[in-house]
mmCIF file of C-alpha atoms in Angstrom:
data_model
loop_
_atom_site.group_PDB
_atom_site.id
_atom_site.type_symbol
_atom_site.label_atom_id
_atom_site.label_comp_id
_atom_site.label_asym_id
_atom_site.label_seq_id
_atom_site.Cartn_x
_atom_site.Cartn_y
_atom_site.Cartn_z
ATOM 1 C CA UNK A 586 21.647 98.021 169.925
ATOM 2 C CA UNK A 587 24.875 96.402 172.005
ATOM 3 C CA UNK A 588 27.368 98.352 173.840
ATOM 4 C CA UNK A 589 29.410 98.272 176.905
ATOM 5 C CA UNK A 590 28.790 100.474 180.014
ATOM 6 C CA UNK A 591 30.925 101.739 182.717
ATOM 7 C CA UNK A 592 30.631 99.213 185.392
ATOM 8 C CA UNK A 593 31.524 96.410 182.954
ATOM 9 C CA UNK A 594 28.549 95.128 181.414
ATOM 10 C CA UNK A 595 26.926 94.074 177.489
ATOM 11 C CA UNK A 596 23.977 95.435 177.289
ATOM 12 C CA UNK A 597 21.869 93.056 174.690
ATOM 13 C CA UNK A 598 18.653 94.053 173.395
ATOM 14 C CA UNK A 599 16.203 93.195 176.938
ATOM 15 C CA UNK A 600 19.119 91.095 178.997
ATOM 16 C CA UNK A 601 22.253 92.409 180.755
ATOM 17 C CA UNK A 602 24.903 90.166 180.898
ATOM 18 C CA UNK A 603 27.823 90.760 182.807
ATOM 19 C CA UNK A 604 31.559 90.158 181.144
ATOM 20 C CA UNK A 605 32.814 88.227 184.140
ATOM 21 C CA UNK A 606 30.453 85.706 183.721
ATOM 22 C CA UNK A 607 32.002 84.743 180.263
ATOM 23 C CA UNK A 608 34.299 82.029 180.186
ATOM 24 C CA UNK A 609 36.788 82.832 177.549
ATOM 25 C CA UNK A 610 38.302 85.988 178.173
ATOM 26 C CA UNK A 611 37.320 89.392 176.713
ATOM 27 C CA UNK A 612 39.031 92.550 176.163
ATOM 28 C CA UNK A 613 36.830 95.821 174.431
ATOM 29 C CA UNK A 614 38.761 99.000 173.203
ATOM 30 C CA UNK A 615 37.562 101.684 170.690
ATOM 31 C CA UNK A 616 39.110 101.869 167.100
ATOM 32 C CA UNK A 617 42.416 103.689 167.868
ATOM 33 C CA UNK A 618 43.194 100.743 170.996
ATOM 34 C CA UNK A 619 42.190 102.546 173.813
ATOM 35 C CA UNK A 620 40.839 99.494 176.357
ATOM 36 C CA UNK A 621 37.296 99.775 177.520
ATOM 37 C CA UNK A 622 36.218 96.949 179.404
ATOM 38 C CA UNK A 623 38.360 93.613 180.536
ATOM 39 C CA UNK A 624 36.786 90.576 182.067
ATOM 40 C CA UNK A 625 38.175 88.891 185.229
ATOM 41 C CA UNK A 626 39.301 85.919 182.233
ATOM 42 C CA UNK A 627 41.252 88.023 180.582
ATOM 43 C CA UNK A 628 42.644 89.847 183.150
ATOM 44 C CA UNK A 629 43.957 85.841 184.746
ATOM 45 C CA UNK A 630 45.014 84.943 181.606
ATOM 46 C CA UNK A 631 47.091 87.476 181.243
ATOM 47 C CA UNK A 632 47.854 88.910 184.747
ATOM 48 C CA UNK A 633 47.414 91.936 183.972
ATOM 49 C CA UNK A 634 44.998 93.516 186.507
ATOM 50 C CA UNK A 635 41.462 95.454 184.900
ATOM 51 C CA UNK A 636 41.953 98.776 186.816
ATOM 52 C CA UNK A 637 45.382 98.800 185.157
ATOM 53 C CA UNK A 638 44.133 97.902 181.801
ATOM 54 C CA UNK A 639 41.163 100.369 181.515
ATOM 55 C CA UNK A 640 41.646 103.978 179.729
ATOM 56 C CA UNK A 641 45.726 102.393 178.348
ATOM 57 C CA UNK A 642 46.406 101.718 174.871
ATOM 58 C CA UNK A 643 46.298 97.840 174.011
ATOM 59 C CA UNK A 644 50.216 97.742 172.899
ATOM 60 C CA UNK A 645 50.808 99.599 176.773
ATOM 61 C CA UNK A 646 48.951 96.809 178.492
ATOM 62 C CA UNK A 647 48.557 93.197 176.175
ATOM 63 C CA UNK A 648 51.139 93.443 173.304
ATOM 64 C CA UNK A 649 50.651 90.530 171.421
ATOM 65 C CA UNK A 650 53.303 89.190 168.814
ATOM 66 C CA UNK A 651 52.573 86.571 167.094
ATOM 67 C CA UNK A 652 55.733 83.841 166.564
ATOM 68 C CA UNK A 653 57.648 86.145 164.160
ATOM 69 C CA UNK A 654 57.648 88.920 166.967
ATOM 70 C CA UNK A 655 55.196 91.187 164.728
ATOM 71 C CA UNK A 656 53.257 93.403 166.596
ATOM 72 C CA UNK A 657 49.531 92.160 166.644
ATOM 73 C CA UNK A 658 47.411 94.998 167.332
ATOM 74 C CA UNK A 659 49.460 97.285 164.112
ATOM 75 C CA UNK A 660 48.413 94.517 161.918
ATOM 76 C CA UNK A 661 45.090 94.527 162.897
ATOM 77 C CA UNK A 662 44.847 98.000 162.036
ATOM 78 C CA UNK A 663 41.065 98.967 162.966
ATOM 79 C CA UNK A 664 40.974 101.656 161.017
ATOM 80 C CA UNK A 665 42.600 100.485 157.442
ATOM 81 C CA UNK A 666 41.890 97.540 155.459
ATOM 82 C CA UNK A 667 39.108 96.302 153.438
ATOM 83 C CA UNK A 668 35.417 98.310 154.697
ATOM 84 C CA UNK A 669 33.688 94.716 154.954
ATOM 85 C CA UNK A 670 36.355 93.095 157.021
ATOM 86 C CA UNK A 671 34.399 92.655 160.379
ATOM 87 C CA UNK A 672 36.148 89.292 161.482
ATOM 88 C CA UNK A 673 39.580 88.295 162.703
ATOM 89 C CA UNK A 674 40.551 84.102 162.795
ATOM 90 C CA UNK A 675 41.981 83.083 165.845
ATOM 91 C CA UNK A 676 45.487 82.389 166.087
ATOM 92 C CA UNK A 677 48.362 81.862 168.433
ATOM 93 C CA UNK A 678 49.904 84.775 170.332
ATOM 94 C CA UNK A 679 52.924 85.705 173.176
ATOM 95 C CA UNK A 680 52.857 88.317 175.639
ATOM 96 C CA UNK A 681 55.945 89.698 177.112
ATOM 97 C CA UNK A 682 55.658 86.719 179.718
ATOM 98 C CA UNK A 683 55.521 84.316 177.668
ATOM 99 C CA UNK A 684 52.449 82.812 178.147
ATOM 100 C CA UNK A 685 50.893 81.897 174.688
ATOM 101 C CA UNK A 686 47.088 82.928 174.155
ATOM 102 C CA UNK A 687 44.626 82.121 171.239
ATOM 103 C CA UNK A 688 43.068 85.695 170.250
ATOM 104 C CA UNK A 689 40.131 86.203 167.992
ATOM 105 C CA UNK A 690 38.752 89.814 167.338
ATOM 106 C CA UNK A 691 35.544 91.857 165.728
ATOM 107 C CA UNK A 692 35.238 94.600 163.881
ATOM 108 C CA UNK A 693 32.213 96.351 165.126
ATOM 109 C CA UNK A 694 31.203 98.574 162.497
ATOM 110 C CA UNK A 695 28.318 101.289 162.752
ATOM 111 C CA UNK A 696 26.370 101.129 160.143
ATOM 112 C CA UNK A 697 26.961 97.206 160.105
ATOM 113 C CA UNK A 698 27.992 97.221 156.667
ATOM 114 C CA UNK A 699 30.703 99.100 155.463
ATOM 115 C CA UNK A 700 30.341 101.571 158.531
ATOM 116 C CA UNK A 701 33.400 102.993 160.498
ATOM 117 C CA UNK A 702 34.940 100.901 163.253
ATOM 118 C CA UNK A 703 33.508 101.466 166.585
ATOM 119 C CA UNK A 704 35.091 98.982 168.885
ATOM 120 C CA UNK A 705 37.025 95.583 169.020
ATOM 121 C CA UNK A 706 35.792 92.842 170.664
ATOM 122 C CA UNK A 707 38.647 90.525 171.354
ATOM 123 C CA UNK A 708 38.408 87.036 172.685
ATOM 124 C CA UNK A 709 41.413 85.237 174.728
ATOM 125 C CA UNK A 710 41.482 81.552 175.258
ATOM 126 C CA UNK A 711 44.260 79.316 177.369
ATOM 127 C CA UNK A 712 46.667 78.038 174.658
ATOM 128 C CA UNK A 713 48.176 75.575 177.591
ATOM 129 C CA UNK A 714 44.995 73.139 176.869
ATOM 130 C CA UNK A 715 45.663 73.120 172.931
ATOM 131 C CA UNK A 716 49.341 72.677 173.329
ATOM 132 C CA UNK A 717 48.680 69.795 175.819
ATOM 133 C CA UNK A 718 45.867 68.539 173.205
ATOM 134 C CA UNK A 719 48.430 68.977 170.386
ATOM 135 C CA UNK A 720 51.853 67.518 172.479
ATOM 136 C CA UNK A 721 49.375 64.417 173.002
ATOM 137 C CA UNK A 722 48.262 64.048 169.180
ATOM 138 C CA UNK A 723 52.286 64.063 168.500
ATOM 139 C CA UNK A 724 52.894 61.664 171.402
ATOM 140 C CA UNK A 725 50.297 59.191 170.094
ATOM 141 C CA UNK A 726 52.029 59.638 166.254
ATOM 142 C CA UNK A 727 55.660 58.335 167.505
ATOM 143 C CA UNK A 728 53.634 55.715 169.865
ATOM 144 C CA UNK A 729 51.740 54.281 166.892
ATOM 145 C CA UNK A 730 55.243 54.718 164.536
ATOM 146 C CA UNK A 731 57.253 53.129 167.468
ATOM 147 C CA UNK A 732 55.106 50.156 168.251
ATOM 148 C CA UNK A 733 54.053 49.366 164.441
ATOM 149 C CA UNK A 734 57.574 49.518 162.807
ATOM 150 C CA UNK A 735 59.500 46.380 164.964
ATOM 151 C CA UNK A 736 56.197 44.151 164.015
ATOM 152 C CA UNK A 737 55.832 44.999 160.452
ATOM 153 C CA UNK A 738 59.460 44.935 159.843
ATOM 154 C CA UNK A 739 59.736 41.636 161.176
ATOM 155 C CA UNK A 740 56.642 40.895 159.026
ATOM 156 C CA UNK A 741 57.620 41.927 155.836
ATOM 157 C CA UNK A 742 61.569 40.123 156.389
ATOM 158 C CA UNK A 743 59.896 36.965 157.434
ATOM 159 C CA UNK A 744 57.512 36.765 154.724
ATOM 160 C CA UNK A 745 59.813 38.122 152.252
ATOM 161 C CA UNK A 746 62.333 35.726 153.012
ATOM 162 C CA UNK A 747 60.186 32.787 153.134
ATOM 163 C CA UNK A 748 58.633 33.974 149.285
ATOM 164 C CA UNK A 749 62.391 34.062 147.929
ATOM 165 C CA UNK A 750 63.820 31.166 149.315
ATOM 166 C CA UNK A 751 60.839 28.615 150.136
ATOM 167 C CA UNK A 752 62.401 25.338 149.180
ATOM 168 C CA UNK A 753 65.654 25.903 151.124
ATOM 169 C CA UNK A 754 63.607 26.434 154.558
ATOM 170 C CA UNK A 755 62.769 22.819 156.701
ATOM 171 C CA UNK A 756 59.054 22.388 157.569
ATOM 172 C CA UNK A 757 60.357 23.218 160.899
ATOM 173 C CA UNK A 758 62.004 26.531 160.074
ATOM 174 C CA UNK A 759 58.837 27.374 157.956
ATOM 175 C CA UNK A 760 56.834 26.804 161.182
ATOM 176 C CA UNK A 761 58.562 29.183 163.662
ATOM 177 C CA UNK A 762 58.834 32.338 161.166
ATOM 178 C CA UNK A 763 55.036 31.869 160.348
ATOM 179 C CA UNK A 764 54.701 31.425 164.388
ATOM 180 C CA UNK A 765 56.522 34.783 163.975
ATOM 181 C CA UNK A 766 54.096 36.364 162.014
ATOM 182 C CA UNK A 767 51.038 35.394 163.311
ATOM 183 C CA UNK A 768 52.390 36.982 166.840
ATOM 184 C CA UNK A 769 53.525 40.173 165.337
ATOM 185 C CA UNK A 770 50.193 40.261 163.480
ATOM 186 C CA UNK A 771 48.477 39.986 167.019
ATOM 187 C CA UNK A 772 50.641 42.574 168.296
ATOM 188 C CA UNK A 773 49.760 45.060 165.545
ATOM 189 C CA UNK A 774 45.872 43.801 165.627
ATOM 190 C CA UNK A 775 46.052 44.830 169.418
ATOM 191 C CA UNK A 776 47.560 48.013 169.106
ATOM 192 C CA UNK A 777 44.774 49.366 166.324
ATOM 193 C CA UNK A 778 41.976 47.794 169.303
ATOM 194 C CA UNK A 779 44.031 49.907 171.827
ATOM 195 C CA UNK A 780 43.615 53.261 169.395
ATOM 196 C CA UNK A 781 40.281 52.524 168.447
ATOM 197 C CA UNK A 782 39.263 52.303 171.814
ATOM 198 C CA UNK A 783 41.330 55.503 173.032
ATOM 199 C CA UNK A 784 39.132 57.548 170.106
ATOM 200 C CA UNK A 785 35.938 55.973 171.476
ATOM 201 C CA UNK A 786 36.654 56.998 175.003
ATOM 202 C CA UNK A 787 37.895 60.754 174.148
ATOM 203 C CA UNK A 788 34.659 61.294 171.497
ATOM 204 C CA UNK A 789 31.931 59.739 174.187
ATOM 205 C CA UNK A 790 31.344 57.034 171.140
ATOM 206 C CA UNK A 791 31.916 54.348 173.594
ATOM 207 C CA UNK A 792 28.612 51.643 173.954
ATOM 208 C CA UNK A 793 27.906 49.848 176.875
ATOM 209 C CA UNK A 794 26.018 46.663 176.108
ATOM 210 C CA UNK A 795 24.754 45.383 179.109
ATOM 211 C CA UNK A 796 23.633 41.698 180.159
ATOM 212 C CA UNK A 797 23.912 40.108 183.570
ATOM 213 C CA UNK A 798 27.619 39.375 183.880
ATOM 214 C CA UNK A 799 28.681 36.554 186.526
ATOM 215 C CA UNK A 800 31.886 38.623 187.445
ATOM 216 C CA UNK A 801 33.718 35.694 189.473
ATOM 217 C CA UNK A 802 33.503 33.309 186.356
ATOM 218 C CA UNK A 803 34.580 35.922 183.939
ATOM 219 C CA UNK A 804 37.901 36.387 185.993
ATOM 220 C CA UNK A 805 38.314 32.442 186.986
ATOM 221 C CA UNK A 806 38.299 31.886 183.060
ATOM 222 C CA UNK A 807 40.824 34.904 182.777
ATOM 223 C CA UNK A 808 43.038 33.179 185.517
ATOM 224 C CA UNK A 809 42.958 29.687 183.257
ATOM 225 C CA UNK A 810 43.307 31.638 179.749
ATOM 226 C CA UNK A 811 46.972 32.499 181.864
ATOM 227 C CA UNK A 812 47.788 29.322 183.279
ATOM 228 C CA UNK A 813 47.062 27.676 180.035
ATOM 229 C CA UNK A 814 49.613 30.457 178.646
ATOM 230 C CA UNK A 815 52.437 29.507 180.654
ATOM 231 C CA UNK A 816 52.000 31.457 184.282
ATOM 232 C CA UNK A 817 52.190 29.515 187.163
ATOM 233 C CA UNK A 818 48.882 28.403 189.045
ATOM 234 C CA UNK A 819 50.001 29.617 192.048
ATOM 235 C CA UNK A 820 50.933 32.945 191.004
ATOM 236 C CA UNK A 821 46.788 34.071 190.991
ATOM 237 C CA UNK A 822 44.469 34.042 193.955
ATOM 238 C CA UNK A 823 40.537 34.500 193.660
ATOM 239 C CA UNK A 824 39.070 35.775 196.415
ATOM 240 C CA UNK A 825 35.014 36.046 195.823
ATOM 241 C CA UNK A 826 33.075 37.948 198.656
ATOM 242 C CA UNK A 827 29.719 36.241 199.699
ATOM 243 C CA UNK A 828 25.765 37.527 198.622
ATOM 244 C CA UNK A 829 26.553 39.555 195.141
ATOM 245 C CA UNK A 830 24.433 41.119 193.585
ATOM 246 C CA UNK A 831 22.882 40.743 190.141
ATOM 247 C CA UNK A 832 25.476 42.669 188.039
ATOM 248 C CA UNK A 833 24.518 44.272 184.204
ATOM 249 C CA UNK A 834 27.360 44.453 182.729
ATOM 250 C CA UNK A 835 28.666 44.680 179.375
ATOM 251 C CA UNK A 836 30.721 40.963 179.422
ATOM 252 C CA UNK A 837 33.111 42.038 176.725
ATOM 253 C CA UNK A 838 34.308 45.423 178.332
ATOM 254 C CA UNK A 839 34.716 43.771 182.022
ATOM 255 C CA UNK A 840 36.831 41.040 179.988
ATOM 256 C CA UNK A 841 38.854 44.046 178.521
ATOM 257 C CA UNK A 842 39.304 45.554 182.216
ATOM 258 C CA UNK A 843 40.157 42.343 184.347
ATOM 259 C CA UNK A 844 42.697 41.486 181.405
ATOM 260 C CA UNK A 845 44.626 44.911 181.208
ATOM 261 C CA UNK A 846 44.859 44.870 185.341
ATOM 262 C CA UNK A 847 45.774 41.342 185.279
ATOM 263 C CA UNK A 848 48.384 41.907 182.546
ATOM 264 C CA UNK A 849 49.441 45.240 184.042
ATOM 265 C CA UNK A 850 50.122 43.123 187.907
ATOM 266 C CA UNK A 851 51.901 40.402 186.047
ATOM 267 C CA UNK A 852 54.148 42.872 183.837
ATOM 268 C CA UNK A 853 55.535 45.715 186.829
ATOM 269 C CA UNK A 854 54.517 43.563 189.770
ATOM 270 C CA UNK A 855 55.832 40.603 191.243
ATOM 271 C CA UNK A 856 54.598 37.612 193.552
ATOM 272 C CA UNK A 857 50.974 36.690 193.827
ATOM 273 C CA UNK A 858 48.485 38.268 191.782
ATOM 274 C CA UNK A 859 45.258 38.664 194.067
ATOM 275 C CA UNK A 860 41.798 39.241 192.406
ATOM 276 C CA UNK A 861 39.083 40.271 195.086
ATOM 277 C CA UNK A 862 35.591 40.642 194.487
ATOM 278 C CA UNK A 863 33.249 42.050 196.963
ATOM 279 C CA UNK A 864 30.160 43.546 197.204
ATOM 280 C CA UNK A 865 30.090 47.359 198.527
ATOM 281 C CA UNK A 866 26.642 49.736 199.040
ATOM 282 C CA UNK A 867 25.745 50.721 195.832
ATOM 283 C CA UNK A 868 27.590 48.411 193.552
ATOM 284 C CA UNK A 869 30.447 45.653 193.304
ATOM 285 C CA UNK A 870 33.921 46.112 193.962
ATOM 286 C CA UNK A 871 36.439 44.889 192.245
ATOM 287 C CA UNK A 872 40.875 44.362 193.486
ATOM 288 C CA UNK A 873 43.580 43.748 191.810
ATOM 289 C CA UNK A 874 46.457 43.784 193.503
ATOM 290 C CA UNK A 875 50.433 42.727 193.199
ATOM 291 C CA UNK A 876 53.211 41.998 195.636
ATOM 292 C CA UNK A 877 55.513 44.397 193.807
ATOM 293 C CA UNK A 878 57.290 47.668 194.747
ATOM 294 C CA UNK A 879 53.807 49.405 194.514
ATOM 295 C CA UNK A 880 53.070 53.326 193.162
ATOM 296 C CA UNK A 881 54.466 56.008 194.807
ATOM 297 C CA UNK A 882 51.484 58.495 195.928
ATOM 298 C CA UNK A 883 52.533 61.377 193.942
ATOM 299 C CA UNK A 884 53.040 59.077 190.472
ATOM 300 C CA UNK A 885 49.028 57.983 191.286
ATOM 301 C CA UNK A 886 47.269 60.762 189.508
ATOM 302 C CA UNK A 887 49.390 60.002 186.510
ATOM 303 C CA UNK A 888 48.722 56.282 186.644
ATOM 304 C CA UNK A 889 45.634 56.780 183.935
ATOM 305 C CA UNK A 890 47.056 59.303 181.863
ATOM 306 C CA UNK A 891 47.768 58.490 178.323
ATOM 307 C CA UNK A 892 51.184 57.345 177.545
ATOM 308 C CA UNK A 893 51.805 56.760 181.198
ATOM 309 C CA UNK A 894 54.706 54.253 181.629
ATOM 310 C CA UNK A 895 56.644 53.936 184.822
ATOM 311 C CA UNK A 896 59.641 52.611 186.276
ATOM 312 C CA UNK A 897 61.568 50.187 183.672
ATOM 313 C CA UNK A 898 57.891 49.897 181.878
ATOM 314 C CA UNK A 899 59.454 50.682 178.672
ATOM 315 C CA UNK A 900 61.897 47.919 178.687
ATOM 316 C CA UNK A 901 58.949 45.615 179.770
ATOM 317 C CA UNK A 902 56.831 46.823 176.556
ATOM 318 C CA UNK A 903 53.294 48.188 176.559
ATOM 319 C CA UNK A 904 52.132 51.248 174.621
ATOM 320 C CA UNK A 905 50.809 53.443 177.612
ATOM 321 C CA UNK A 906 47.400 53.024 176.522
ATOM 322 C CA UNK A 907 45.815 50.176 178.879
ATOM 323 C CA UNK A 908 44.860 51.817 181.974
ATOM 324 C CA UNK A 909 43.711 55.378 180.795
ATOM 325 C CA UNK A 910 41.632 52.455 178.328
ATOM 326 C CA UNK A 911 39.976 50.484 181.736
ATOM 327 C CA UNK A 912 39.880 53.812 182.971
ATOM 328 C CA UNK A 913 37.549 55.201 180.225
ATOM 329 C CA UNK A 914 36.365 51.779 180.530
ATOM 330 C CA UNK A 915 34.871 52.036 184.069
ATOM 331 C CA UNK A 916 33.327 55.177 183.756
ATOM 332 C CA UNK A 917 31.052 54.028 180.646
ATOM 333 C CA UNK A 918 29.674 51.887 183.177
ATOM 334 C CA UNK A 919 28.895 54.743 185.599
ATOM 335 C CA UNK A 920 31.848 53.533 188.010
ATOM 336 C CA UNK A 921 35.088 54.355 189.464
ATOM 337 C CA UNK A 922 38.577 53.234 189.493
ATOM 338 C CA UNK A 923 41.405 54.403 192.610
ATOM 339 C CA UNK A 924 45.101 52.884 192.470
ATOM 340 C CA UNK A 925 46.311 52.632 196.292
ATOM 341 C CA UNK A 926 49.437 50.638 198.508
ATOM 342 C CA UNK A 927 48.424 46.871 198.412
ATOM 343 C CA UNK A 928 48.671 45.354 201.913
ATOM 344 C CA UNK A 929 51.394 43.403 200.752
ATOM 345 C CA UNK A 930 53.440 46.363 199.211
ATOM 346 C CA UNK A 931 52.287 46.234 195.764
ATOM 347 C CA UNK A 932 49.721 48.070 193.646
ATOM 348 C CA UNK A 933 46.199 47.642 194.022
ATOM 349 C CA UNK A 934 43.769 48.583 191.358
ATOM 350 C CA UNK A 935 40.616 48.799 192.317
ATOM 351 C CA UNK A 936 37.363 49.634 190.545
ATOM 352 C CA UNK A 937 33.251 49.932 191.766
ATOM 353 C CA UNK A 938 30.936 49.293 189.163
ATOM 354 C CA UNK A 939 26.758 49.778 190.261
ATOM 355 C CA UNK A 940 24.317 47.291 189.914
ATOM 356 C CA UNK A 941 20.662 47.070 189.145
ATOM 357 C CA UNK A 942 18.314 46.512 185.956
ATOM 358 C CA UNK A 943 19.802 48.306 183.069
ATOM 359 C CA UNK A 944 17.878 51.249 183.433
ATOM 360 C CA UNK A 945 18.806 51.707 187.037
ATOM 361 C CA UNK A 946 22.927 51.318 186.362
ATOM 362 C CA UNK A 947 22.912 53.540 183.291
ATOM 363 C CA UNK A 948 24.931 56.196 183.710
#
């Protein structure tokens, strides 16, 4: 036997639990609407306090209308419909405010089957977090449209043009479209790494394979993969602290993370790139930092947000992706990762990853 007492409470078979401790919000009335009980959930979600709500008729207090403006509670009509009906799907709803809630209800029926209504259970959640969720899935569809359709347009007209007119072309012409190609191709081939990776790090698919990692090296071969590139020598600086310790890392991953700072200093920074690595108490640190115009403190938290892009970022190209990625990156490894004012007026990235057997730096 389940019911609701008084002072707010569900009784269930030998336990007592009390409504406030649930963390969706929950709103109890009998069949003709009269309110019963309201958790302190529902009464934040919808401001409405519970000694207001109590003993009122639902469409007095929360009168929910769905996007057409129909009224919610006359269409769930308790008392009508079908005699089995004992379920209502969730689905988006406004209050006079506003605000937009996801509301699910139940039909409790006495006998269980077929039996009159008794009460409504109805269950609020935040619609803010799905609409956030949602604005982010649409975000990453125009990225993904965006950054694919200037490669594989350029693609398809090189390779196109090449196929119709082959003999007309010198070697030399062949060479730079195919050059073409093959650097769009990257672009794209990064881009689907970038995504892959973003769906590993949201679904907590992401594997950490770890092996002793000689962190220095890995970002002294980083430095020369640039140089050999086209960047000036002088445009990096290594700094290596003295007495590090044994690092398990996963060697691919730190690549991943040195690269995107590196690449992220050399694209919105300016002046001398500065790698630092240093040995802190329960791990090794790791600084990248720039001579640029820096982060402004309030843009920081935003800094590893999807999509992020600031300043002229958008002119400089990018998809948004690469720092929530080191982000998500750094955390697999049981670490954490700050952006802060460089000494020299720039940004400085800089992650701690622990060290240890394998065992002892799992997360």
């Amino acid at each position: 036997m389940h019911g609701a007492d008084t002072d707010g409470r569900v009784v269930a078979a030998a336990c007592t639990i009390a409504i406030d401790d649930l963390p969706d919000g929950l709103i109890v009335t009998d069949r003709y609407g009269c309110v019963l009980a309201v958790n302190r959930a529902a009464a934040r979600l919808t401001g409405v306090a519970v000694e207001r709500a109590v003993g009122r008729h639902m469409n007095d207090v929360f009168p929910f209308r769905d996007h057409d403006g129909r009224d919610w509670w006359k269409a769930l009509d308790p008392e009508g419909g079908l005699p089995i009906r004992s379920r209502v799907p969730e689905r988006p709803l406004h209050l006079p405010g506003g605000q937009e809630l996801y509301v699910a209800a139940r039909l409790v029926r006495e006998p269980e089957r077929c039996g009159e209504v008794e009460r409504v259970t109805i269950t609020l959640r935040d619609g803010g977090a799905r609409a956030r969720l949602e604005r982010s899935r649409a975000d990453l569809v125009s990225t993904v449209a965006h950054e694919l359709r200037s490669p594989l347009t350029s693609v398809k007209g090189f390779t196109a043009t090449m196929l119709a007119k082959w003999s007309r072309f010198t070697d030399e012409q062949k060479r730079v479209m195919l050059e073409t190609v093959n650097n769009d191709a990257d672009r794209v081939t990064r881009l689907i790494t970038e995504l892959l990776d973003v769906s590993r790090i949201e679904s907590g698919r992401l594997e950490v394979r770890r092996q002793v990692v000689d962190v220095p090296a890995r970002a002294r071969r980083l430095v020369a993969g640039r140089v050999a590139a086209g960047e000036a020598e002088d445009r990096f600086r290594l700094v290596v602290g003295d007495d590090l310790p044994e690092m398990w890392l996963d060697q691919d991953k730190i690549d991943q993370i040195l690269g995107n700072l590196v690449e992220n200093a050399l694209r919105h920074g300016r002046g001398t790139v500065t790698i630092e690595i240093e040995s802190v108490g329960w791990g090794v640190a790791v600084s990248v930092r720039d001579e640029g115009e820096g982060i402004e403190p309030e843009l920081a938290p935003r800094v590893f947000r999807q999509f992020w892009r600031g300043g002229n970022s958008r002119r400089r190209g990018g998809t948004g992706l690469g720092l929530f990625i080191v982000k998500g990156l750094v955390e697999a490894h049981g670490g954490t990762i700050i952006v802060q004012r460089a000494p020299e007026g720039g940004a400085e990235f800089r992650f701690t990853v622990p060290t240890g057997t394998p065992d002892f730096a799992t997360p």
